[in-house]
Structures are given as structure tokens and as C-alpha cells.
Amino acid sequence: MNNTNDFNLKKVLPAVLTIAIGMLLVMMDVTLPHIQSAFHQNLSNSQWVITAYTLAMATVIPFAGFLGDRFSDKKVFALAIIFFTIASFLAANAHSLQSLIIWRIAQGLTGGVVAPIGIGMSFKIIPMEKRGSMMGLLGLPMLLAPTIGPALSGFLVKHFNWSTVFLINLPVGILALIFVLLFLPNFPANKASKIDLKGTLLSPFAFPILIYGVHVGTDKGWSNPTALSFVGLGIIMLLLFIIVELRVENPLLHLRAFAIPEFTKGISLMWLNQIVVFGAMLLVPLYLQNVVGLSSENTGLIMVPQAIASFLGMTIGGRIFDKFGTKAAVLPGFILGALSLSLFSQIKPSSSLAFTLCAIVLLGLSQGLVNMQVNNHALQSVPMKNISRVTPLTNEMMQVVNSFAIAFLTAFLSGQIKKQTGLSPLQANLTAFHHTFYLLLIFVSFGFILSLFLRKKVKA
């Protein structure tokens, strides 16, 4: 089905939309506002609702490739949606914070396989010459979830109840399952596929432990003994995992992909861009609320144009990718990102709404032009026979990069605020935000320089 001569938009489009809906279902549940007040718990305890979900996903993602190969992608994708939807129903009916955390773990353990298997299936469905324009649809959940998700969740909690954040998953999950049964092609299972036992034992002690250590460090400071212990142990286990995976014949994650130059360049650009994306998702709402004084609801509404601009940029970028290659889309994307961050580094509480929206829209266009294009560039350089073990790799590494990005930028912003002695609290905050936006501008500059070395077209 991945031959251009066999390309049929009426067959491929429903399948790609089905995968996108499944990914959106899982990604919309990353945060849950006001859980602290709902269960009358302190912030440290309530934060486990988010942390447990993240750690559960990090635990199961490395197994996605094996599960898809062994039992067929379509079957595992469908079962993941079924159990994620059931877990959402149970989470909505949780009567204590402890029971909610248990069902959040269940959500993470089932939802973690959806994105890597979904992206892997899309590469099997979409021919190479159409991947840029078609796979832009798969980037939509990645854009909507962090931008629209908090605003929608805040609205539901304010006007209804915290449980509606989970209940809304039920119709989406049922719709996704129906679409899976109707539109996804059957992929043959490889009954002879064997699991990497050494990797299976090491994986749960590498990624989740490392990510948890980063979460603790972000929350309690990097001098905290628990944070240092878990980060150190996580790094050691990760190194052992890498050594094992490079030696076995059928690894959980195809780490040998890093020997492919275009994959390494593409994945490095993904990481740089992700730091900017998560940095913006962290900094801009914080600035609007803490410096400008907007409510969380109004902040969410102001961020909506970013998602719209991102989708527009992704649509345009996908077509440029198909016709002219990765570099033609990514270089303008990083330039727009630099312009946006330059505006943010000069922004003030007195700045007009038009100035703020201009910076937000430019950032959205930048993300749209860069995000899926560098992802496609990296994955397209890998032989198709290894794609099912590479998509879990890129997804797992994104979990790690996102955690480190949030931790690093939060620590940098806090440090900058403390350094602004002699200034009023408002001016200290404003200066610290400006310096942090300058830091993101440096990451964008590195991305632009690295993009210059990309090959125009890649083919495994």
C-alpha cells in the first residue's frame, strides 16, 4: 500500500485520520487542572496524577514495536484504545486521589503504545512521495493537545466537574474504535517475532527512573538526594540498556538507527525544536498569567491562534517537504521561530494584544514548518523493516527530552528571577522571562545551523 502507483486518497485519508483521532485521545489527557482542590490534597500529592501517567507511558513505549509485530499493529492499536477508554471511565468515577492515580497508570500503560504504533502504521500506509502532506494530519494531535487541551480542561472543570475531563474520552474513544475497525488495513502479525529479554528487564529501570528523577529535581530542587539518586540510577540503567540493545539481534529499540547520519541529524533537530516547543508552552502562559495578570481561561484562549497557525504551517510545510525536501521547509521555520522569540524577548505588560498575538502566531507557524518535517526526515532515512522499532525509540526519547527541557527551563527561569536583585517583583519577573526567551533563541539558532547540513531528499 506504500507504493505511489497504488496511492488512493479515499483509502489513505480515512486511515490517517483514524490514527490521528487515536493519538489525540491519548495526548489530550496529559494534564488535569484543579485536581488539588477536587480531592483536597496538597500540590505534591496531586502532582502524581500527572507523573504516574507519564511514567506509565515511558514504561510501555519501548514494547510497542514488539507488540505490533507479534500481534499485528491494527489489533494492538484497537485494544489500546479500548482499554484506554475503559480506564478513562474508571478514572472519571474515582472516589479518591489514590484510585485516580491507579487508573491514570492504566491509561498510561495502554495509551503509551498508540503514538509509536500509529506513526509506524502511517509509514506503511502512505507512500514516500506523499508523506509530507499526509502525515501533517498526524501532527495535529501534537499541536492541539498542549494548546487546546488545558483550555478545554479548564473550561470543563470550571463549568461542570473534574470528571468530565475523563468522560469526554468515552465518545472520542468509541468513535476512534469504530474508525479503526472500518478504515485501518490489516497488517500481518509476525508470530515468529521474539522479545528481547535483557532489554525487557532493563527498560523499566532506565527511562521511568530517569524521568522520575527529573520530575523530583524540578519539584524539589537539584540538590535533593532523591532527585540525584534517581537521575544517577536512571543514567546508569540507560547506559546498560544501550549496551545490551546494540548487541542483541532483535532489540526492543533499534538504536543502530543513530549510525545513519540523516536520522541522527533529523532526531537532533526534533529535540532542539521540542525544547523550543515545550519552552514556549511553559513560558508564554506563565508570562501572560504571572506578569500580565490574565486568568488561566483567557490565557488559554490567547494561545488558540498558535494551534491554528501551527496547523497551517504544518500543511504548507508538508507540501514543501514532498516537493522540495526537508531543508526548504525547516529553514524558513527556524527563521520564523527566531523572529517570534525576538518579539517575546522584547514584550512588556504594556505591549498590545496585536504584538503578543503576532509573536504567538509566528511561533505556531515555525512549529508547523519544522515539527513533522524533521520527524519525517529522520524516520524516512531508516529501512522500512526497522520502522516498528524506531518509532518507539523516537517517542521514548521525546519523553526524556521533554522532561529535561521543562526541568532545565524552569530552573533557569527561577535562577534568573533570583538574580534580579534591587528590582521590583514585576520587573524581576519580566527580565527573567526576557533572558529565558533569549535562551530559547539560542536553541533555534543551533537548529537553523544544523538544518543547513540536511540532505535535500532522504531514502532508506
PDB file of N, CA and C in Angstrom, residues 351-424:
ATOM      1  N   SER A 351       2.573  45.937  26.210  1.00  0.00           N
ATOM      2  CA  SER A 351       2.522  45.592  24.785  1.00  0.00           C
ATOM      3  C   SER A 351       1.083  45.304  24.365  1.00  0.00           C
ATOM      4  N   SER A 352       0.759  45.676  23.149  1.00  0.00           N
ATOM      5  CA  SER A 352      -0.608  45.495  22.662  1.00  0.00           C
ATOM      6  C   SER A 352      -0.912  44.019  22.451  1.00  0.00           C
ATOM      7  N   LEU A 353      -2.196  43.704  22.396  1.00  0.00           N
ATOM      8  CA  LEU A 353      -2.632  42.334  22.133  1.00  0.00           C
ATOM      9  C   LEU A 353      -2.169  41.889  20.748  1.00  0.00           C
ATOM     10  N   ALA A 354      -2.152  42.841  19.797  1.00  0.00           N
ATOM     11  CA  ALA A 354      -1.713  42.508  18.444  1.00  0.00           C
ATOM     12  C   ALA A 354      -0.244  42.091  18.433  1.00  0.00           C
ATOM     13  N   PHE A 355       0.580  42.766  19.225  1.00  0.00           N
ATOM     14  CA  PHE A 355       2.004  42.421  19.323  1.00  0.00           C
ATOM     15  C   PHE A 355       2.174  41.007  19.877  1.00  0.00           C
ATOM     16  N   THR A 356       1.436  40.702  20.938  1.00  0.00           N
ATOM     17  CA  THR A 356       1.510  39.374  21.563  1.00  0.00           C
ATOM     18  C   THR A 356       1.033  38.292  20.604  1.00  0.00           C
ATOM     19  N   LEU A 357      -0.088  38.540  19.941  1.00  0.00           N
ATOM     20  CA  LEU A 357      -0.635  37.548  19.004  1.00  0.00           C
ATOM     21  C   LEU A 357       0.293  37.346  17.812  1.00  0.00           C
ATOM     22  N   CYS A 358       0.960  38.405  17.385  1.00  0.00           N
ATOM     23  CA  CYS A 358       1.912  38.280  16.279  1.00  0.00           C
ATOM     24  C   CYS A 358       3.038  37.325  16.653  1.00  0.00           C
ATOM     25  N   ALA A 359       3.572  37.488  17.872  1.00  0.00           N
ATOM     26  CA  ALA A 359       4.634  36.598  18.347  1.00  0.00           C
ATOM     27  C   ALA A 359       4.134  35.168  18.464  1.00  0.00           C
ATOM     28  N   ILE A 360       2.910  34.987  18.953  1.00  0.00           N
ATOM     29  CA  ILE A 360       2.327  33.646  19.132  1.00  0.00           C
ATOM     30  C   ILE A 360       2.094  32.974  17.788  1.00  0.00           C
ATOM     31  N   VAL A 361       1.556  33.727  16.828  1.00  0.00           N
ATOM     32  CA  VAL A 361       1.264  33.163  15.500  1.00  0.00           C
ATOM     33  C   VAL A 361       2.562  32.780  14.784  1.00  0.00           C
ATOM     34  N   LEU A 362       3.581  33.631  14.866  1.00  0.00           N
ATOM     35  CA  LEU A 362       4.874  33.306  14.246  1.00  0.00           C
ATOM     36  C   LEU A 362       5.463  32.038  14.851  1.00  0.00           C
ATOM     37  N   LEU A 363       5.312  31.882  16.158  1.00  0.00           N
ATOM     38  CA  LEU A 363       5.811  30.679  16.821  1.00  0.00           C
ATOM     39  C   LEU A 363       5.060  29.450  16.337  1.00  0.00           C
ATOM     40  N   GLY A 364       3.736  29.590  16.180  1.00  0.00           N
ATOM     41  CA  GLY A 364       2.938  28.479  15.678  1.00  0.00           C
ATOM     42  C   GLY A 364       3.326  28.078  14.265  1.00  0.00           C
ATOM     43  N   LEU A 365       3.510  29.059  13.396  1.00  0.00           N
ATOM     44  CA  LEU A 365       3.936  28.768  12.022  1.00  0.00           C
ATOM     45  C   LEU A 365       5.294  28.061  12.014  1.00  0.00           C
ATOM     46  N   SER A 366       6.183  28.514  12.886  1.00  0.00           N
ATOM     47  CA  SER A 366       7.505  27.904  12.984  1.00  0.00           C
ATOM     48  C   SER A 366       7.415  26.436  13.367  1.00  0.00           C
ATOM     49  N   GLN A 367       6.632  26.154  14.383  1.00  0.00           N
ATOM     50  CA  GLN A 367       6.477  24.766  14.833  1.00  0.00           C
ATOM     51  C   GLN A 367       5.881  23.894  13.741  1.00  0.00           C
ATOM     52  N   GLY A 368       4.905  24.438  13.028  1.00  0.00           N
ATOM     53  CA  GLY A 368       4.265  23.676  11.964  1.00  0.00           C
ATOM     54  C   GLY A 368       5.214  23.340  10.824  1.00  0.00           C
ATOM     55  N   LEU A 369       6.080  24.275  10.476  1.00  0.00           N
ATOM     56  CA  LEU A 369       7.028  24.052   9.384  1.00  0.00           C
ATOM     57  C   LEU A 369       8.135  23.069   9.772  1.00  0.00           C
ATOM     58  N   VAL A 370       8.486  23.049  11.043  1.00  0.00           N
ATOM     59  CA  VAL A 370       9.634  22.252  11.477  1.00  0.00           C
ATOM     60  C   VAL A 370       9.239  20.867  11.980  1.00  0.00           C
ATOM     61  N   ASN A 371       8.244  20.792  12.844  1.00  0.00           N
ATOM     62  CA  ASN A 371       7.991  19.605  13.666  1.00  0.00           C
ATOM     63  C   ASN A 371       7.894  18.294  12.893  1.00  0.00           C
ATOM     64  N   MET A 372       6.857  18.136  12.083  1.00  0.00           N
ATOM     65  CA  MET A 372       6.651  16.863  11.389  1.00  0.00           C
ATOM     66  C   MET A 372       7.648  16.662  10.264  1.00  0.00           C
ATOM     67  N   GLN A 373       8.193  17.747   9.741  1.00  0.00           N
ATOM     68  CA  GLN A 373       9.141  17.614   8.630  1.00  0.00           C
ATOM     69  C   GLN A 373      10.454  16.968   9.089  1.00  0.00           C
ATOM     70  N   VAL A 374      10.974  17.383  10.247  1.00  0.00           N
ATOM     71  CA  VAL A 374      12.199  16.752  10.735  1.00  0.00           C
ATOM     72  C   VAL A 374      11.919  15.336  11.228  1.00  0.00           C
ATOM     73  N   ASN A 375      10.710  15.109  11.737  1.00  0.00           N
ATOM     74  CA  ASN A 375      10.312  13.758  12.136  1.00  0.00           C
ATOM     75  C   ASN A 375      10.277  12.837  10.915  1.00  0.00           C
ATOM     76  N   ASN A 376       9.660  13.308   9.846  1.00  0.00           N
ATOM     77  CA  ASN A 376       9.614  12.521   8.609  1.00  0.00           C
ATOM     78  C   ASN A 376      11.009  12.288   8.051  1.00  0.00           C
ATOM     79  N   HIS A 377      11.846  13.316   8.107  1.00  0.00           N
ATOM     80  CA  HIS A 377      13.208  13.206   7.586  1.00  0.00           C
ATOM     81  C   HIS A 377      13.959  12.095   8.323  1.00  0.00           C
ATOM     82  N   ALA A 378      13.845  12.081   9.657  1.00  0.00           N
ATOM     83  CA  ALA A 378      14.551  11.077  10.453  1.00  0.00           C
ATOM     84  C   ALA A 378      14.032   9.671  10.157  1.00  0.00           C
ATOM     85  N   LEU A 379      12.717   9.509  10.193  1.00  0.00           N
ATOM     86  CA  LEU A 379      12.133   8.173  10.011  1.00  0.00           C
ATOM     87  C   LEU A 379      12.303   7.674   8.583  1.00  0.00           C
ATOM     88  N   GLN A 380      12.267   8.577   7.626  1.00  0.00           N
ATOM     89  CA  GLN A 380      12.363   8.180   6.221  1.00  0.00           C
ATOM     90  C   GLN A 380      13.769   7.669   5.872  1.00  0.00           C
ATOM     91  N   SER A 381      14.743   7.994   6.699  1.00  0.00           N
ATOM     92  CA  SER A 381      16.105   7.535   6.438  1.00  0.00           C
ATOM     93  C   SER A 381      16.344   6.120   6.947  1.00  0.00           C
ATOM     94  N   VAL A 382      15.372   5.574   7.677  1.00  0.00           N
ATOM     95  CA  VAL A 382      15.509   4.242   8.274  1.00  0.00           C
ATOM     96  C   VAL A 382      14.864   3.196   7.363  1.00  0.00           C
ATOM     97  N   PRO A 383      15.489   2.027   7.168  1.00  0.00           N
ATOM     98  CA  PRO A 383      14.853   0.963   6.375  1.00  0.00           C
ATOM     99  C   PRO A 383      13.478   0.615   6.911  1.00  0.00           C
ATOM    100  N   MET A 384      12.522   0.396   6.019  1.00  0.00           N
ATOM    101  CA  MET A 384      11.143   0.133   6.417  1.00  0.00           C
ATOM    102  C   MET A 384      11.027  -1.071   7.344  1.00  0.00           C
ATOM    103  N   LYS A 385      11.899  -2.064   7.184  1.00  0.00           N
ATOM    104  CA  LYS A 385      11.823  -3.265   8.020  1.00  0.00           C
ATOM    105  C   LYS A 385      12.091  -2.952   9.498  1.00  0.00           C
ATOM    106  N   ASN A 386      12.724  -1.805   9.776  1.00  0.00           N
ATOM    107  CA  ASN A 386      13.055  -1.440  11.158  1.00  0.00           C
ATOM    108  C   ASN A 386      12.136  -0.368  11.729  1.00  0.00           C
ATOM    109  N   ILE A 387      11.169   0.096  10.955  1.00  0.00           N
ATOM    110  CA  ILE A 387      10.375   1.255  11.361  1.00  0.00           C
ATOM    111  C   ILE A 387       9.594   1.013  12.645  1.00  0.00           C
ATOM    112  N   SER A 388       9.124  -0.235  12.855  1.00  0.00           N
ATOM    113  CA  SER A 388       8.333  -0.523  14.053  1.00  0.00           C
ATOM    114  C   SER A 388       9.161  -0.459  15.324  1.00  0.00           C
ATOM    115  N   ARG A 389      10.492  -0.570  15.211  1.00  0.00           N
ATOM    116  CA  ARG A 389      11.349  -0.470  16.393  1.00  0.00           C
ATOM    117  C   ARG A 389      12.008   0.903  16.521  1.00  0.00           C
ATOM    118  N   VAL A 390      11.785   1.765  15.522  1.00  0.00           N
ATOM    119  CA  VAL A 390      12.345   3.118  15.560  1.00  0.00           C
ATOM    120  C   VAL A 390      11.325   4.128  16.088  1.00  0.00           C
ATOM    121  N   THR A 391      10.049   3.975  15.710  1.00  0.00           N
ATOM    122  CA  THR A 391       9.030   4.919  16.211  1.00  0.00           C
ATOM    123  C   THR A 391       8.902   4.873  17.741  1.00  0.00           C
ATOM    124  N   PRO A 392       8.995   3.694  18.391  1.00  0.00           N
ATOM    125  CA  PRO A 392       9.038   3.721  19.858  1.00  0.00           C
ATOM    126  C   PRO A 392      10.276   4.423  20.391  1.00  0.00           C
ATOM    127  N   LEU A 393      11.406   4.277  19.680  1.00  0.00           N
ATOM    128  CA  LEU A 393      12.640   4.952  20.089  1.00  0.00           C
ATOM    129  C   LEU A 393      12.469   6.465  20.085  1.00  0.00           C
ATOM    130  N   THR A 394      11.931   7.011  18.994  1.00  0.00           N
ATOM    131  CA  THR A 394      11.760   8.465  18.907  1.00  0.00           C
ATOM    132  C   THR A 394      10.743   8.963  19.929  1.00  0.00           C
ATOM    133  N   ASN A 395       9.680   8.185  20.161  1.00  0.00           N
ATOM    134  CA  ASN A 395       8.677   8.584  21.156  1.00  0.00           C
ATOM    135  C   ASN A 395       9.231   8.535  22.576  1.00  0.00           C
ATOM    136  N   GLU A 396       9.999   7.499  22.876  1.00  0.00           N
ATOM    137  CA  GLU A 396      10.571   7.370  24.219  1.00  0.00           C
ATOM    138  C   GLU A 396      11.574   8.479  24.491  1.00  0.00           C
ATOM    139  N   MET A 397      12.416   8.755  23.504  1.00  0.00           N
ATOM    140  CA  MET A 397      13.401   9.810  23.689  1.00  0.00           C
ATOM    141  C   MET A 397      12.739  11.170  23.839  1.00  0.00           C
ATOM    142  N   MET A 398      11.593  11.363  23.188  1.00  0.00           N
ATOM    143  CA  MET A 398      10.861  12.616  23.349  1.00  0.00           C
ATOM    144  C   MET A 398      10.375  12.791  24.784  1.00  0.00           C
ATOM    145  N   GLN A 399       9.961  11.679  25.414  1.00  0.00           N
ATOM    146  CA  GLN A 399       9.550  11.745  26.814  1.00  0.00           C
ATOM    147  C   GLN A 399      10.710  12.254  27.685  1.00  0.00           C
ATOM    148  N   VAL A 400      11.902  11.731  27.414  1.00  0.00           N
ATOM    149  CA  VAL A 400      13.081  12.129  28.188  1.00  0.00           C
ATOM    150  C   VAL A 400      13.439  13.585  27.911  1.00  0.00           C
ATOM    151  N   VAL A 401      13.477  13.955  26.623  1.00  0.00           N
ATOM    152  CA  VAL A 401      13.835  15.327  26.243  1.00  0.00           C
ATOM    153  C   VAL A 401      12.839  16.327  26.811  1.00  0.00           C
ATOM    154  N   ASN A 402      11.549  16.012  26.739  1.00  0.00           N
ATOM    155  CA  ASN A 402      10.528  16.919  27.272  1.00  0.00           C
ATOM    156  C   ASN A 402      10.709  17.139  28.765  1.00  0.00           C
ATOM    157  N   SER A 403      10.992  16.058  29.499  1.00  0.00           N
ATOM    158  CA  SER A 403      11.189  16.171  30.948  1.00  0.00           C
ATOM    159  C   SER A 403      12.396  17.044  31.270  1.00  0.00           C
ATOM    160  N   PHE A 404      13.495  16.798  30.562  1.00  0.00           N
ATOM    161  CA  PHE A 404      14.697  17.594  30.802  1.00  0.00           C
ATOM    162  C   PHE A 404      14.491  19.050  30.380  1.00  0.00           C
ATOM    163  N   ALA A 405      13.751  19.275  29.287  1.00  0.00           N
ATOM    164  CA  ALA A 405      13.509  20.638  28.817  1.00  0.00           C
ATOM    165  C   ALA A 405      12.740  21.448  29.852  1.00  0.00           C
ATOM    166  N   ILE A 406      11.676  20.848  30.382  1.00  0.00           N
ATOM    167  CA  ILE A 406      10.865  21.539  31.393  1.00  0.00           C
ATOM    168  C   ILE A 406      11.700  21.811  32.644  1.00  0.00           C
ATOM    169  N   ALA A 407      12.472  20.784  33.066  1.00  0.00           N
ATOM    170  CA  ALA A 407      13.296  20.942  34.269  1.00  0.00           C
ATOM    171  C   ALA A 407      14.344  22.031  34.082  1.00  0.00           C
ATOM    172  N   PHE A 408      15.025  22.002  32.948  1.00  0.00           N
ATOM    173  CA  PHE A 408      16.096  22.955  32.678  1.00  0.00           C
ATOM    174  C   PHE A 408      15.564  24.379  32.585  1.00  0.00           C
ATOM    175  N   LEU A 409      14.474  24.568  31.840  1.00  0.00           N
ATOM    176  CA  LEU A 409      13.941  25.911  31.640  1.00  0.00           C
ATOM    177  C   LEU A 409      13.309  26.464  32.915  1.00  0.00           C
ATOM    178  N   THR A 410      12.665  25.591  33.692  1.00  0.00           N
ATOM    179  CA  THR A 410      12.096  26.030  34.972  1.00  0.00           C
ATOM    180  C   THR A 410      13.195  26.488  35.916  1.00  0.00           C
ATOM    181  N   ALA A 411      14.281  25.692  35.983  1.00  0.00           N
ATOM    182  CA  ALA A 411      15.401  26.056  36.849  1.00  0.00           C
ATOM    183  C   ALA A 411      16.064  27.353  36.370  1.00  0.00           C
ATOM    184  N   PHE A 412      16.218  27.501  35.055  1.00  0.00           N
ATOM    185  CA  PHE A 412      16.847  28.708  34.503  1.00  0.00           C
ATOM    186  C   PHE A 412      15.998  29.937  34.811  1.00  0.00           C
ATOM    187  N   LEU A 413      14.670  29.836  34.605  1.00  0.00           N
ATOM    188  CA  LEU A 413      13.772  30.966  34.872  1.00  0.00           C
ATOM    189  C   LEU A 413      13.812  31.348  36.352  1.00  0.00           C
ATOM    190  N   SER A 414      13.755  30.342  37.231  1.00  0.00           N
ATOM    191  CA  SER A 414      13.789  30.615  38.679  1.00  0.00           C
ATOM    192  C   SER A 414      15.114  31.267  39.071  1.00  0.00           C
ATOM    193  N   GLY A 415      16.204  30.756  38.508  1.00  0.00           N
ATOM    194  CA  GLY A 415      17.512  31.332  38.803  1.00  0.00           C
ATOM    195  C   GLY A 415      17.631  32.770  38.340  1.00  0.00           C
ATOM    196  N   GLN A 416      17.068  33.063  37.165  1.00  0.00           N
ATOM    197  CA  GLN A 416      17.108  34.428  36.651  1.00  0.00           C
ATOM    198  C   GLN A 416      16.290  35.384  37.508  1.00  0.00           C
ATOM    199  N   ILE A 417      15.169  34.906  38.031  1.00  0.00           N
ATOM    200  CA  ILE A 417      14.342  35.754  38.900  1.00  0.00           C
ATOM    201  C   ILE A 417      15.112  36.114  40.168  1.00  0.00           C
ATOM    202  N   LYS A 418      15.821  35.121  40.741  1.00  0.00           N
ATOM    203  CA  LYS A 418      16.582  35.354  41.977  1.00  0.00           C
ATOM    204  C   LYS A 418      17.745  36.310  41.754  1.00  0.00           C
ATOM    205  N   LYS A 419      18.296  36.321  40.539  1.00  0.00           N
ATOM    206  CA  LYS A 419      19.446  37.169  40.241  1.00  0.00           C
ATOM    207  C   LYS A 419      19.083  38.645  40.105  1.00  0.00           C
ATOM    208  N   GLN A 420      17.787  38.927  39.870  1.00  0.00           N
ATOM    209  CA  GLN A 420      17.385  40.321  39.613  1.00  0.00           C
ATOM    210  C   GLN A 420      17.172  41.064  40.923  1.00  0.00           C
ATOM    211  N   THR A 421      18.261  41.245  41.663  1.00  0.00           N
ATOM    212  CA  THR A 421      18.188  41.954  42.946  1.00  0.00           C
ATOM    213  C   THR A 421      18.055  43.456  42.713  1.00  0.00           C
ATOM    214  N   GLY A 422      17.346  44.082  43.612  1.00  0.00           N
ATOM    215  CA  GLY A 422      17.177  45.528  43.519  1.00  0.00           C
ATOM    216  C   GLY A 422      16.061  45.960  42.610  1.00  0.00           C
ATOM    217  N   LEU A 423      15.386  45.015  41.963  1.00  0.00           N
ATOM    218  CA  LEU A 423      14.271  45.348  41.085  1.00  0.00           C
ATOM    219  C   LEU A 423      12.954  45.001  41.764  1.00  0.00           C
ATOM    220  N   SER A 424      11.891  45.634  41.302  1.00  0.00           N
ATOM    221  CA  SER A 424      10.569  45.280  41.803  1.00  0.00           C
ATOM    222  C   SER A 424      10.232  43.856  41.365  1.00  0.00           C
TER     223      SER A 424
END
